[in-house]
Structure formats: C-alpha cells, structure tokens
Coordinates of C-alpha atoms in Angstrom, one line a residue:
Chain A
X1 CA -7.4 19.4 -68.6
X2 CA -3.4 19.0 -68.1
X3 CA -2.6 16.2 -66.1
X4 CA -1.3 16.4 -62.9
X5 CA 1.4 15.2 -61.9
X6 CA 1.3 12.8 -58.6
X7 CA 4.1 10.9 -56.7
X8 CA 4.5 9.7 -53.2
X9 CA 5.7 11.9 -50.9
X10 CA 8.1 10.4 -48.3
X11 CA 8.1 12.2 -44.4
X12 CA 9.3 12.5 -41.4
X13 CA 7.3 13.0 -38.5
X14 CA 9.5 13.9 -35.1
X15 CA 11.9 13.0 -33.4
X16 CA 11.2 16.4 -31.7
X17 CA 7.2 16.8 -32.6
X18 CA 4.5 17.8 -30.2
X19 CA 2.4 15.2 -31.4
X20 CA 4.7 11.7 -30.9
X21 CA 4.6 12.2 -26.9
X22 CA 8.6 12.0 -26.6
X23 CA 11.2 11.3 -28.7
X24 CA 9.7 9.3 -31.6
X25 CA 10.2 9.7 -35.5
X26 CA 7.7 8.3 -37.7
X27 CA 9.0 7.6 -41.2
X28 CA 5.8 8.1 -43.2
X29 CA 4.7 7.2 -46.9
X30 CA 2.0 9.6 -48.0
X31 CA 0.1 9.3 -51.0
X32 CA -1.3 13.6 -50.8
X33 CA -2.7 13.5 -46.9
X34 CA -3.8 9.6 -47.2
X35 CA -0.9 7.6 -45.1
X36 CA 0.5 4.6 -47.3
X37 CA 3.1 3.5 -44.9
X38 CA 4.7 4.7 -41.3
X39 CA 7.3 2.9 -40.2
X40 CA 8.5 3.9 -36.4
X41 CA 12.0 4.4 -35.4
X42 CA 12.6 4.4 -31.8
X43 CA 15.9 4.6 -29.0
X44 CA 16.0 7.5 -28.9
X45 CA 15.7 7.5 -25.4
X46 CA 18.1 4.1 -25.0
X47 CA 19.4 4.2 -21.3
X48 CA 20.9 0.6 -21.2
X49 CA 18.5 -0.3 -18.7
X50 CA 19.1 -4.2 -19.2
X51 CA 22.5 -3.6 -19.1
X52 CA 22.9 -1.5 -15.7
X53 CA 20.9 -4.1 -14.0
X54 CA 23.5 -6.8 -14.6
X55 CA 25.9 -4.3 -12.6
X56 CA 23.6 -3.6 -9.9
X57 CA 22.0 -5.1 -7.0
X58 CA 18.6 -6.5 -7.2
X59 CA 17.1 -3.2 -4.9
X60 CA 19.8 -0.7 -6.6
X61 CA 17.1 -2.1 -9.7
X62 CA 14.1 0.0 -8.4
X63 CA 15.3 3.3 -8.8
X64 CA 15.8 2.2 -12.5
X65 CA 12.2 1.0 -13.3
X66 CA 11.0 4.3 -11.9
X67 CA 12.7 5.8 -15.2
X68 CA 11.0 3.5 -17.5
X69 CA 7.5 4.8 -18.1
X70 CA 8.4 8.1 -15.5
X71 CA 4.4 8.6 -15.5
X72 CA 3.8 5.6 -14.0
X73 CA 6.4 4.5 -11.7
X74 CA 4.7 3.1 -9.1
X75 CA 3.6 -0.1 -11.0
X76 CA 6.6 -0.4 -12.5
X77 CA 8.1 -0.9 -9.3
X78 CA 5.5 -2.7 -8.5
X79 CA 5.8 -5.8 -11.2
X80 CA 9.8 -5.7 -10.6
X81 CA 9.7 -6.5 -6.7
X82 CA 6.9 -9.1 -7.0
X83 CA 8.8 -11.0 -9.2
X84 CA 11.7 -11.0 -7.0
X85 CA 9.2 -11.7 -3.9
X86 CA 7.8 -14.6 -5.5
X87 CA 11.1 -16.1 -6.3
X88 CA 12.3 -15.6 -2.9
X89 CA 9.3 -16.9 -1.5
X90 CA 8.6 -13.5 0.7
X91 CA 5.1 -13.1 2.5
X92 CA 4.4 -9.7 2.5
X93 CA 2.2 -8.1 5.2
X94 CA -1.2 -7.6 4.5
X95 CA -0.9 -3.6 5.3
X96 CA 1.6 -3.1 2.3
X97 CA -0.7 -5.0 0.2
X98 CA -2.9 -2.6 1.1
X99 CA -0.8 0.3 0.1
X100 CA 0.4 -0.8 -2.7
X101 CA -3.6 -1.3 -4.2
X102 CA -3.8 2.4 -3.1
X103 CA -0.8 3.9 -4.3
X104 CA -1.4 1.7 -7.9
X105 CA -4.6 2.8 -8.3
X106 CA -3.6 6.6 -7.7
X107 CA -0.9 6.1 -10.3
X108 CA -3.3 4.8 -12.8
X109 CA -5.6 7.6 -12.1
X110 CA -3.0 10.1 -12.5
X111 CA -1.3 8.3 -15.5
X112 CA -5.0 8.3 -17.4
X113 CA -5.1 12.0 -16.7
X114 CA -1.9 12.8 -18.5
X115 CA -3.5 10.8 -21.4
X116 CA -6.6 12.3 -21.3
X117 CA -5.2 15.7 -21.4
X118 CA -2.2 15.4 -23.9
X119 CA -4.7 13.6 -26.0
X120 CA -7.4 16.2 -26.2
X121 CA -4.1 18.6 -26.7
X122 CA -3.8 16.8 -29.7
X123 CA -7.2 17.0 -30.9
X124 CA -7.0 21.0 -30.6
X125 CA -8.6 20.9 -26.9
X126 CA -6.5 22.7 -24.8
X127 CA -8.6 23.2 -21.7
X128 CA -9.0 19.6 -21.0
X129 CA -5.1 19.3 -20.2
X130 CA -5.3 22.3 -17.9
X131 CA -7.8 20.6 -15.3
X132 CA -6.5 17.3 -16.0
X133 CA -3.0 18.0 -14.7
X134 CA -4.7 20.4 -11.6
X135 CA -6.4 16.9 -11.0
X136 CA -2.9 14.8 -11.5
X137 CA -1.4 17.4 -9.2
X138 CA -3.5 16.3 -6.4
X139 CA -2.4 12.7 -6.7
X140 CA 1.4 14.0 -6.9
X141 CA 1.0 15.9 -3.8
X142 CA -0.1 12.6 -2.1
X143 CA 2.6 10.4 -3.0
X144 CA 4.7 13.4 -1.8
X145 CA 3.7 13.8 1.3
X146 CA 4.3 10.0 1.6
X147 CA 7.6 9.1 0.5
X148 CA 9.1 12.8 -0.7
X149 CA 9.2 12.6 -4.4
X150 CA 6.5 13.7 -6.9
X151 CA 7.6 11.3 -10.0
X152 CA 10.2 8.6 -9.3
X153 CA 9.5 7.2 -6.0
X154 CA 11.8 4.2 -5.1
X155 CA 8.7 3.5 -3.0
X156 CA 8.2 -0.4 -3.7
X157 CA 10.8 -2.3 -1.4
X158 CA 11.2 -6.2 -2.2
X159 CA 9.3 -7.3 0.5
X160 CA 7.6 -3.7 1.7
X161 CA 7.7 -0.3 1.2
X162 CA 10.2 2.4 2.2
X163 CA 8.2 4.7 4.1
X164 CA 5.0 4.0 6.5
X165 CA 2.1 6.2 5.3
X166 CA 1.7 9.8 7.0
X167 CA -1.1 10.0 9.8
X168 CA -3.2 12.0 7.6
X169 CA -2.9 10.2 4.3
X170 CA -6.6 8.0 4.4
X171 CA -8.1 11.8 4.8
X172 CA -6.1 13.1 2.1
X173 CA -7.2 10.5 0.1
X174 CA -10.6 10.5 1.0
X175 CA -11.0 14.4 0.5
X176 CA -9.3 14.0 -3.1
X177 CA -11.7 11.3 -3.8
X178 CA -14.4 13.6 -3.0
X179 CA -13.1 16.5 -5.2
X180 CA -12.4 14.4 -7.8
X181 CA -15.7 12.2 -8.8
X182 CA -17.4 15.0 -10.2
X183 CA -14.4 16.2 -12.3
X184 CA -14.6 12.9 -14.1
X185 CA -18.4 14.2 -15.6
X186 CA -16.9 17.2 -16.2
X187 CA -14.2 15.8 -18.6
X188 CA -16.8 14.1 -20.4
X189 CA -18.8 16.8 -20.9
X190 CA -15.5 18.4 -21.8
X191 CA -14.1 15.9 -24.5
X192 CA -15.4 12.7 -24.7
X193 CA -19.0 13.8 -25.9
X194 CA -17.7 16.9 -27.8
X195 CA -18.5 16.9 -31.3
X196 CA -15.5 17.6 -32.7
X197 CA -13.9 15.3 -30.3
X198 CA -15.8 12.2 -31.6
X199 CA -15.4 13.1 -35.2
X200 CA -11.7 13.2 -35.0
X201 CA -11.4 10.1 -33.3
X202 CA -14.5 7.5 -33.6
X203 CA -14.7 5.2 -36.7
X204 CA -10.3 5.6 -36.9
X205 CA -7.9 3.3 -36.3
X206 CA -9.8 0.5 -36.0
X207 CA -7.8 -2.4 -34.2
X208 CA -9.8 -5.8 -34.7
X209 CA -9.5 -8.5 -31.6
X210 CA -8.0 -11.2 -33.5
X211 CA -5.1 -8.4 -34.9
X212 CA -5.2 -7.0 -31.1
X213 CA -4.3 -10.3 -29.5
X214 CA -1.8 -11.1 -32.4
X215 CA 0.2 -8.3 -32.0
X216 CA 0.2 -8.5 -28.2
X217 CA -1.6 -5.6 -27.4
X218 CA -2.7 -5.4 -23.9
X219 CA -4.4 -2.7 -21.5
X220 CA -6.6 -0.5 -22.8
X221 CA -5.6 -0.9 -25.8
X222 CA -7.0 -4.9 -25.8
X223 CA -10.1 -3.9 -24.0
X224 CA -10.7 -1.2 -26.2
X225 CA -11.2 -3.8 -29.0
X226 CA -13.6 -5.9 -26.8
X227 CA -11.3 -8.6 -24.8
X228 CA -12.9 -8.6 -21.0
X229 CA -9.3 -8.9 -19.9
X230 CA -7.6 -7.6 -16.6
X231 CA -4.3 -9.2 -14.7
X232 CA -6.1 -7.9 -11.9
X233 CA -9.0 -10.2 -12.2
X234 CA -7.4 -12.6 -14.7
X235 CA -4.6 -13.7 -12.9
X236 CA -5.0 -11.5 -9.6
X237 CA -1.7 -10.8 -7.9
X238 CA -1.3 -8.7 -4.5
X239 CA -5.0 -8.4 -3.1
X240 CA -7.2 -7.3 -6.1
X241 CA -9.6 -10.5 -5.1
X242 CA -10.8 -8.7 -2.1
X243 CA -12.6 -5.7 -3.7
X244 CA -15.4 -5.7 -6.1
X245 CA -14.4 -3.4 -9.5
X246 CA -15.5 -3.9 -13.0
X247 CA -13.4 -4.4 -16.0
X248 CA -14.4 -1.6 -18.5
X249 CA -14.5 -3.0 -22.0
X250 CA -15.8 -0.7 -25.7
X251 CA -19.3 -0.6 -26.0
X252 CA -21.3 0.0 -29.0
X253 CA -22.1 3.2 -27.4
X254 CA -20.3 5.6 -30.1
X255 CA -18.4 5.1 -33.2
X256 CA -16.8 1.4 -33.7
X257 CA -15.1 -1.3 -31.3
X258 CA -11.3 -1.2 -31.6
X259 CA -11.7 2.7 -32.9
X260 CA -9.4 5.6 -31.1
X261 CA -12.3 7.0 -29.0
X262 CA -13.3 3.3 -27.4
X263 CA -9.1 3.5 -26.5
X264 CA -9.7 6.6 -25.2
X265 CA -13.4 5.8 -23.1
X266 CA -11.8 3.0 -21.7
X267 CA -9.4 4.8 -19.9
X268 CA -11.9 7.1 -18.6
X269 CA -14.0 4.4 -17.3
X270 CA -11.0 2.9 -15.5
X271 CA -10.3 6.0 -13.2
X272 CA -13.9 5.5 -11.9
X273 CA -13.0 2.0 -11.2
X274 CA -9.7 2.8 -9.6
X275 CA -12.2 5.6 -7.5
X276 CA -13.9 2.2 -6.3
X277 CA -10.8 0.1 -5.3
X278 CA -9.2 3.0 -3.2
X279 CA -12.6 3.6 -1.8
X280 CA -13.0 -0.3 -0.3
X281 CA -9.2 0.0 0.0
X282 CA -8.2 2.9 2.1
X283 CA -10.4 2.3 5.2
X284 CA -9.4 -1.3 5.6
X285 CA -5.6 -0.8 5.7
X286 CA -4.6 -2.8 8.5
X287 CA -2.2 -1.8 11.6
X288 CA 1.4 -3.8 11.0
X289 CA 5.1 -2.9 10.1
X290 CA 5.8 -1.9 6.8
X291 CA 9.4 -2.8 6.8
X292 CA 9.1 -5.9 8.6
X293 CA 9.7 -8.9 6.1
X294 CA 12.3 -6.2 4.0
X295 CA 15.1 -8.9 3.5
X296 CA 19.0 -7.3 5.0
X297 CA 20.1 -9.1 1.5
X298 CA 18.3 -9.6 -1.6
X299 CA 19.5 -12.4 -2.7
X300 CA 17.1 -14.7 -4.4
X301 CA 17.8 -18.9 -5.0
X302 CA 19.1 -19.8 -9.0
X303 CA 15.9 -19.5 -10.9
X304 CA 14.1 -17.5 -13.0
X305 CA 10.5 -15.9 -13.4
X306 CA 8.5 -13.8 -15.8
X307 CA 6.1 -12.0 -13.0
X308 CA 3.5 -9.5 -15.2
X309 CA 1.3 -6.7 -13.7
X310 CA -1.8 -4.4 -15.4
X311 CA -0.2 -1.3 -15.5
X312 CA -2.1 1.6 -17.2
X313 CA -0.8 1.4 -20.3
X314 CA -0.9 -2.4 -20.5
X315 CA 1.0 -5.0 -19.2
X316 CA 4.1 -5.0 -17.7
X317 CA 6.6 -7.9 -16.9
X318 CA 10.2 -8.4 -16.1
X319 CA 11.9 -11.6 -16.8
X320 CA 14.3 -12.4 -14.2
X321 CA 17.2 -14.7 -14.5
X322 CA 19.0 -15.2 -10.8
X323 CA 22.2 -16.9 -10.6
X324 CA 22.4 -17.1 -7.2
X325 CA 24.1 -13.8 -6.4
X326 CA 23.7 -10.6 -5.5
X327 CA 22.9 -9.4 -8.7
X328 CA 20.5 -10.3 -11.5
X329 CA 22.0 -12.2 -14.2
X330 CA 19.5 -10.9 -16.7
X331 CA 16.6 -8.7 -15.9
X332 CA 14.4 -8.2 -20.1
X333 CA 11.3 -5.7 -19.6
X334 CA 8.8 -6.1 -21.4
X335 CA 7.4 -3.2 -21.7
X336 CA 3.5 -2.7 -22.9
X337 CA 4.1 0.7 -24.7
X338 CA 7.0 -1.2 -27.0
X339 CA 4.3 -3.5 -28.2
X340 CA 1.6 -1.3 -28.7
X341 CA 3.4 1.1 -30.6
X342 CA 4.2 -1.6 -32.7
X343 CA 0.6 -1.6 -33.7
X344 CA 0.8 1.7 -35.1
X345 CA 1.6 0.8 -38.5
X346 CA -1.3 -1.7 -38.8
X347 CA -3.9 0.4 -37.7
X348 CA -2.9 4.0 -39.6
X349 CA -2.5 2.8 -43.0
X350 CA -5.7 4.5 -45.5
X351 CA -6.4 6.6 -42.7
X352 CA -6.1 11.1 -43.3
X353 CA -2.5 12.6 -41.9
X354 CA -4.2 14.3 -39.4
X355 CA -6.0 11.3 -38.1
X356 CA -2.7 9.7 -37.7
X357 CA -1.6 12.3 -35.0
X358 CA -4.8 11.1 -33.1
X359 CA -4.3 6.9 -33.5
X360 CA -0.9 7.6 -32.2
X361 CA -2.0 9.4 -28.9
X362 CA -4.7 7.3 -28.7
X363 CA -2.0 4.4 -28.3
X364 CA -0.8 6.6 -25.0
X365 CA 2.7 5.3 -25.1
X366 CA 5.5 6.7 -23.7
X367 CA 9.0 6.6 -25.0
X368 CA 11.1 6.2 -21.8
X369 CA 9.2 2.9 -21.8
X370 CA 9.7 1.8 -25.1
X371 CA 13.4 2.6 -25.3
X372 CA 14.3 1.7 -21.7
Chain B
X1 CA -3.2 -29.5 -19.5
X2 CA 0.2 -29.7 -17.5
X3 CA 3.1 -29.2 -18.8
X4 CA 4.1 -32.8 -18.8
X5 CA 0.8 -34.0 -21.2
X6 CA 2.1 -30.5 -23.0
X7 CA 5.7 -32.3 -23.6
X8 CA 4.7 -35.2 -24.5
X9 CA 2.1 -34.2 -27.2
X10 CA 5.1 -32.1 -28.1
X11 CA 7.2 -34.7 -27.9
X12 CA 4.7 -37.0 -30.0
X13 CA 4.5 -34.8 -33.1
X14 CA 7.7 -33.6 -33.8
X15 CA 10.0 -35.9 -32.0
X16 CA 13.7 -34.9 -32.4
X17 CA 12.4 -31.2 -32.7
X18 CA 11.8 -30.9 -29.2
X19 CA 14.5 -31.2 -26.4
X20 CA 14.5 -31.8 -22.6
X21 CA 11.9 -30.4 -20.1
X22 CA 12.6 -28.4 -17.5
X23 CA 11.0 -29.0 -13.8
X24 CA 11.9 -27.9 -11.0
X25 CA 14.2 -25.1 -11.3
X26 CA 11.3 -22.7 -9.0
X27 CA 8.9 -20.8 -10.2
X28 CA 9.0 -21.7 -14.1
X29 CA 9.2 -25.0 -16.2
X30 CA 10.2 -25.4 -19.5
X31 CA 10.7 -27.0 -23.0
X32 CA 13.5 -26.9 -25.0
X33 CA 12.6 -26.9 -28.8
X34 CA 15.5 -27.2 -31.7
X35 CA 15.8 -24.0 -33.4
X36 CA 14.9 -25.4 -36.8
X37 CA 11.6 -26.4 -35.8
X38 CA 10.2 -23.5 -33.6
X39 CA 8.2 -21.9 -36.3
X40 CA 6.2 -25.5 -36.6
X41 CA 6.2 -25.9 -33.2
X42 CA 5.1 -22.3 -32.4
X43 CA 2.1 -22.5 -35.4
X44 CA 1.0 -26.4 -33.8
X45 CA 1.3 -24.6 -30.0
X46 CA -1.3 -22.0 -31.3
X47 CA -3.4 -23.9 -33.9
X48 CA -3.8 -27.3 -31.2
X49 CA -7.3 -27.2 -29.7
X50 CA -5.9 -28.1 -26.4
X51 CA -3.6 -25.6 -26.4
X52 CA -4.8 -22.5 -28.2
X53 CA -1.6 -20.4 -27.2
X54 CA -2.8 -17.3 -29.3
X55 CA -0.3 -14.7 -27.6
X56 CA 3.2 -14.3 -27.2
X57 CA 3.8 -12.3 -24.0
X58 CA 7.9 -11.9 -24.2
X59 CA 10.6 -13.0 -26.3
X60 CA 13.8 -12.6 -24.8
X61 CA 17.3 -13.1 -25.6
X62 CA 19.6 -14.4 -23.0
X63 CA 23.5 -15.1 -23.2
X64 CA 23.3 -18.3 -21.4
X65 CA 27.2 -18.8 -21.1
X66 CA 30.2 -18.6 -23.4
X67 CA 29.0 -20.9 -26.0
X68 CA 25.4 -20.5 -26.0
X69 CA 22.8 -18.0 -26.4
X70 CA 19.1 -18.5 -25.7
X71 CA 16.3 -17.0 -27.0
X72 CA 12.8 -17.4 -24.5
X73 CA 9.2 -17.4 -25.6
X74 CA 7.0 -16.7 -23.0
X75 CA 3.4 -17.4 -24.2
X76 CA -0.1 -17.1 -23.0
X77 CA -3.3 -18.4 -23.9
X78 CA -6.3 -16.1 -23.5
X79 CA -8.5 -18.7 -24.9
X80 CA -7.7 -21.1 -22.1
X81 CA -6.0 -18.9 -19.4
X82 CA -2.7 -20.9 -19.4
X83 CA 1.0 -19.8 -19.8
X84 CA 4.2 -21.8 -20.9
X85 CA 7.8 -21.3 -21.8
X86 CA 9.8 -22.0 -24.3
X87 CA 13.5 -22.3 -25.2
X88 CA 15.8 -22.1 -27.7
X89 CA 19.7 -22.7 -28.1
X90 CA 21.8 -21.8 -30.6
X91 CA 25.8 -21.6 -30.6
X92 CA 27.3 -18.3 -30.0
X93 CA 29.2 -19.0 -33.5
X94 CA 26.4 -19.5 -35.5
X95 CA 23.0 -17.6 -34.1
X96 CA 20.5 -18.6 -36.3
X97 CA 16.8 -19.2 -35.3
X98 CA 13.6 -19.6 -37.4
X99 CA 11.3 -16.3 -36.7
X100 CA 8.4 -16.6 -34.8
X101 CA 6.7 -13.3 -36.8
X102 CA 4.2 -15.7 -38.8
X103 CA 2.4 -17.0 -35.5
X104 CA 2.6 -13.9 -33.7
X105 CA 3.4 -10.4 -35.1
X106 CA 4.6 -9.2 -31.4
X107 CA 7.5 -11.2 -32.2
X108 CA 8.5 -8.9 -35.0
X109 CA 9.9 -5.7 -32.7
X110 CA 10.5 -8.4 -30.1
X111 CA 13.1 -10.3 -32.6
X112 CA 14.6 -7.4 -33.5
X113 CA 15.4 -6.3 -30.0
X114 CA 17.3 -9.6 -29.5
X115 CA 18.9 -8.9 -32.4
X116 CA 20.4 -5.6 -31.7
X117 CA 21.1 -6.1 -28.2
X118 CA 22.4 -9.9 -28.5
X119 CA 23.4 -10.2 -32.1
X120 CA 20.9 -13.6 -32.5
X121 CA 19.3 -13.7 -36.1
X122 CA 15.9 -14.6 -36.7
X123 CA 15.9 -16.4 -40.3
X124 CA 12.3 -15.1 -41.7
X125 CA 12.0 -11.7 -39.4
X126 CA 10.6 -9.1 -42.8
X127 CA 12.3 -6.4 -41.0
X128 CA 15.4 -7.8 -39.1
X129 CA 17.5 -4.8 -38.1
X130 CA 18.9 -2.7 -35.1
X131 CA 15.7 -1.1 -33.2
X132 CA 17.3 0.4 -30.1
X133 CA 21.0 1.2 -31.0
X134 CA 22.0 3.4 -34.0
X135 CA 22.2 1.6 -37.0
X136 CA 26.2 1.8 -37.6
X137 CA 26.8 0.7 -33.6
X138 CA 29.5 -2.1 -33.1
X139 CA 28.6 -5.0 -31.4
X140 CA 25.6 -6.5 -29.0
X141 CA 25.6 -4.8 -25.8
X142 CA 23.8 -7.5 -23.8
X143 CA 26.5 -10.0 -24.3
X144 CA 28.5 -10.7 -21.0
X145 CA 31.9 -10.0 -22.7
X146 CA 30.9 -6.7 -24.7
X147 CA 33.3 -4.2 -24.5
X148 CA 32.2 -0.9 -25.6
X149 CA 33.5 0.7 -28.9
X150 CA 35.9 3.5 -28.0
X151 CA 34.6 6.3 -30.6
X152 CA 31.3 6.0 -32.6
X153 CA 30.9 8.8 -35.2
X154 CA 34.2 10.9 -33.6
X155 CA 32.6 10.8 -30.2
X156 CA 34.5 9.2 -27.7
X157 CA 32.0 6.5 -25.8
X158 CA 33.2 5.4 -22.2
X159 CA 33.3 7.5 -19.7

C-alpha cells in the first residue's frame, strides 16, 4: 500500500460564519477533522467603550452598556448603576428593587432562549429556534410596553428607573408566565432529550472545576462543571435574599460534568428558576416613586469600586475609578463572555471539527461583549 | 481575615515586595505590591491556607497620572468567600510587570487587553500581543494623552 501522505492543515473559521455567534475568527490547527489547536481572534466588534466613558457623564454611560452584550441589556445596566449607587451611598426604594428582580429575571429568561435556540441551530435543530424566539418575543413585548424599546433599554437609572411600570404589566407578566411553563417541557422534549442532541454534545468539551475556576469561568459555564455558585445567593445584591430559588448545578443525569450538554441543561433549569423569582416577585411590588432618590447630578465622592452581578452568561463587573467629577475617570468591564471564550481553546483540543462548532455555542458568548 | 492580618502576613514574608495599604478611600482597600514580586506574591496569595485566593476576577490597567501606570488585580476566593485588591505601579517609561498567567490563566486575555489598550508589558505572558486593536495600530488608546493616528492602512481615522 502507497503511503499517504499527511500534514496539518491550518483554518480559518469566520469572521463571518453562522456558527461563531458574531464576528469571531477562529484560527484552527487540524490534524484531518481532529482539532490540534484554535486560537481566537477577536475586536472585531471594538467600539471604544472604555474610551467613550472617559468623555461622558456617569448616566450618558448607560446607553453604552446596553450595547455590550445587546441580548442582555438589562443586567448590564444593572451591574453599572449599582456600582455607582454604592459609591454614592444611594438607598434605593424598595419598589425598584422590585422591578429590577423582575425585569432581570425576564432578561435572563429571554437571553437563555436565544441560546437555547441558536444552539440547537447549530446542532441541525431548526424548529427549537422558531418557538424559542416566539417565547423571547413575549418577554420583548413586555419590556416594550414599559419603557418603549425592545433591546437597548436605558431602563436602569442610578438610583431608579426611567419609567414607572404600565397598570397592566403584573397581568402581562402573570399571563406570560402562564403560557410559558409548559413551553419549557416542550423544549426538552424538543432538544435536550433528543437523541441526536445528546450525542452531539454530552461527553464533549469537558471543562474540569479546578481548570473552570482557573480560567475564571463563571455563570453557567462554572455551574455547569459542578461549583454551587450564584452572586445572587453568594454575595446577594438588590433583594435576591427575600425569595426562595435554587441554584441549578450539572448532575450526573446524562453524559459528563463540565460536558457541553450540562452547559446547556443548566441554562434550562435556570429559566424555571427565574419563573419562580418573578412569580414571589411580581405580586409584592410595593406602592412608591420610582424616580424619587434619581440624583439631579451624578456625581460620586473620589473612590473607586469593582461592583459584579450574575448575569446570564456569567458575571459581570465594572470597575470604577471616580475622580470627583462629573465623569468617570476610568470605567474597565469585565465582561464574562471575554473570559469564557478564553476557555475555548482548553476545552476543544482532541475533540472532531464538528464538535467544535457545538463547544463553542455551548460557551453562549456574544461578541459585542467580548469586544466592547 | 481582614485585610490588615492580610498585610501584614504579606508584609511578613516578602517584606520590601509589598508597599503601602490602602484604607479608607470608600468602598475598596488595597495593597500595593512591587512589580518584581507579584508573581510570588500572587502564587503565596492562592497557595496560603488562610487565604486560598483561587480566582482572579479582573485585571485592569489604569493610567494613574503622567508618570505612572497601574495595573489592578481584583481577586476572589471561592474557597473562603473573600475578595481583595491588588496594585501595581510601574513608570510610564519603563512598563514592565511580572505576568500573573502561572497563578491564574484568566490573566492571560486579561494581560493582553492591558497591553493593547495601555501599552503595559507583562514579562512571562506566552502570548503577549494586541487582542482588541489590529495588530499594526499605533499607540494605546486608553492612555489620557493618546491622540489618534491620522490614517491607518490609507484610511483616514478621526472624524
């Protein structure tokens, strides 16, 4: 038999590829379909974030961490003005608390549903994404109705919100929540127990805790490799003490800990828990002002804080540097799909082409995030 | 442990390494460590039974004022559910400090953020090079007196 002739074969994956989620290239060393190497290279989507906020005032800021992780913009605002409240020493009233929990939790359920459908996109499963973004819809239309916009609110105010909640939001909620806890069977029956679905992704990818907590992965991501960690109970911020929720983790239910399809479960499992917050959450929202401890200038003391929240992907935290005037002297994001990414090439080496494709969206980053 | 018994068990072991501490400024405290010794320090923060600082949550770059730049470890122990912060200062004219990648691989992308955006080199980064900005982009944007580069590639830049 003549000998064949074999050589590494070197790739790139993206920019503009279906399967990166955004603007990412993947440099990849393959040895026939076996990955060697991948090495990312991101910025793509560099808007000078850091930059503008050194121009800007601190609430000009907001607009701007909308435009971060754009499916997710709620929390993002979210981390951003508690780090300026807690510098500035603001007490906010307990009915924005109380909105906020809401409106974060509906983010996260809407954020897991874009991951949940691009992913089983990615697996070949097209119908999943269909329903998925019906159900996301529904969310949209709800933070439409409250403050006018479907994706980049500017909702969050240092020190409240910028619109009072519409008189028939709690039954608008309540009526979604009712439409869409049976939906969430439905995707499992869908996807997560499919077959094919578990071959593609169980037993891949395999991110060990001590690797996890080395590299900084947090969110799902960590849980997904069997850390019972949550800011939200860990170090609870806003009001998450008051309601009773459990922290999903992997279970040795299918395939490995730390494998794609426990990153994937957990995410599931966490819109059932977000189901429960809102649930204790939206009947208890107490009468009060929503704009009543808004400060007429932001305009926090010299100092400086690192203030982190659980966002779905992970978590996020701004440090802030204040010099005393009216804008921040530094603002650094640090952003939790920049470090998970940065995961990627540990986890994908050995592993099938193909399988690659599914590691990555099982990661569920997204670029505006990681460029900024 | 507070971060007073942290400074001085810091303080204890590597003596000159470490700097001043930092109270009072609000919200955050925090210890100023020589930029030679931050790897050991980092490796004796993690390894240290009472400390068990197994996660770096941020590393920023800051351009402190117009002879200094600073680079800021934020770290977190999951083990023992406490935070601290870190400091480093180097001159503007010589930005060298020891890479933190051996404790904590986060620091790797993390580094070479700084890098790009500040122009601070970590000595021992495996990969140190631009992560945001093209590769062949003048200067570090994050630096209070950056001026932008008026063509890159034949484009004109500011608008």
């Amino acid at each position: 038999m003549p000998e064949v002739r074999t050589e590494e074969m070197l790739i790139n994956m993206g920019p503009q590829h279906p399967s990166t989620h955004g603007v990412l290239r993947l440099f990849l060393t393959l040895e026939g379909e076996i990955v060697k190497d991948v090495r990312p290279y991101i910025g793509y989507l560099h808007r000078c974030f850091e930059k503008h906020t050194e121009a800007m005032t601190y609430p000009q800021v907001i607009p701007y961490t909308d435009r971060m992780d754009y499916l997710n913009s709620m929390s993002n605002e979210w981390s951003y003005v508690l780090g300026l409240e807690k510098l500035m020493g603001i007490e906010v009233p307990e009915r924005v608390e109380y909105i906020r929990v809401v409106m974060a939790e509906l983010q996260r359920i809407a954020s897991h549903l874009v991951a949940l459908g691009t992913y089983g996109n990615d697996a070949g499963a097209f119908t999943p994404f269909l329903y998925s973004f019906i159900d996301r819809e529904k969310v949209l239309e709800l933070f439409e109705i409250t403050c006018g916009a479907r994706l980049l609110y500017n909702y969050f105010w240092v020190g409240g919100l910028s619109h009072d909640i519409p008189a028939n939001f709690q039954s608008k909620v309540k009526a979604f929540i009712k439409e869409f806890e049976p939906n969430i069977k439905m995707y499992n029956d869908l996807l997560s127990y499919n077959k094919i679905f578990i071959e593609r992704t169980a037993n891949t990818g395999i991110l060990p805790l001590d690797v996890a907590i080395n590299a900084g992965a947090t969110g799902p991501i960590l849980r997904a490799s069997g850390l019972k960690y949550d800011l939200r109970k860990d170090e609870p911020y806003s009001i998450y003490h008051k309601f009773d929720f459990e922290i999903p983790v992997a279970e040795q239910e299918v395939g490995t800990v730390g494998d794609s399809w426990n990153r994937y479960m957990v995410r599931i499992k966490e819109m059932v828990q977000s189901l429960r917050i809102i649930e204790q959450a939206i009947d208890n929202i107490p009468e009060g002002d929503v704009s009543s401890a808004v400060p007429k200038r932001v305009k926090p003391p010299v100092g400086e804080i690192y203030s982190r929240t659980e966002t779905p992907k992970g978590e996020l935290g701004y440090y802030i540097i204040s010099d005393g005037s009216l804008n921040p002297y530094r603002v650094k994001a640090r952003s939790p799909s920049f470090v998970n990414l940065s995961i990627l090439p540990k986890i994908s080496k050995g592993h099938m082409m193909a399988d690659l494709v599914m590691i990555l969206g099982s990661l569920d980053i997204v670029l505006g995030c990681i460029d900024r | 442990m507070d971060i007073n018994d942290v400074y001085n068990l810091l303080k204890k072991v590597f003596e000159d390494g470490i700097g001043e501490l930092k109270t009072g400024i609000p919200v955050e405290d925090c210890i100023y460590v020589e930029a030679g010794k931050i790897e050991a320090v980092c490796f004796f923060l993690r390894d240290e039974e009472r400390l068990q600082f197994d996660a770096l949550m941020c590393l920023s770059g800051v351009d402190k004022d117009k002879t200094t730049l600073t680079t800021v470890y934020h770290l977190y122990s999951y083990a023992l559910k406490h935070r601290l912060t870190i400091k480093v200062d180097v001159p503007k004219d010589n930005p060298v400090v020891q890479s933190v990648y051996q404790v904590w691989s986060t620091a790797e992308w993390h580094e070479r953020e700084s890098y790009d955006l500040l122009g601070i080199k970590y000595e021992g980064n495996p990969d140190l090079r631009r992560i945001l900005l093209p590769e062949d982009w003048e200067g570090h944007p994050l630096l209070k007196d950056y001026k932008v580069q008026e063509f890159y590639n034949g484009m004109k830049v500011p608008y």
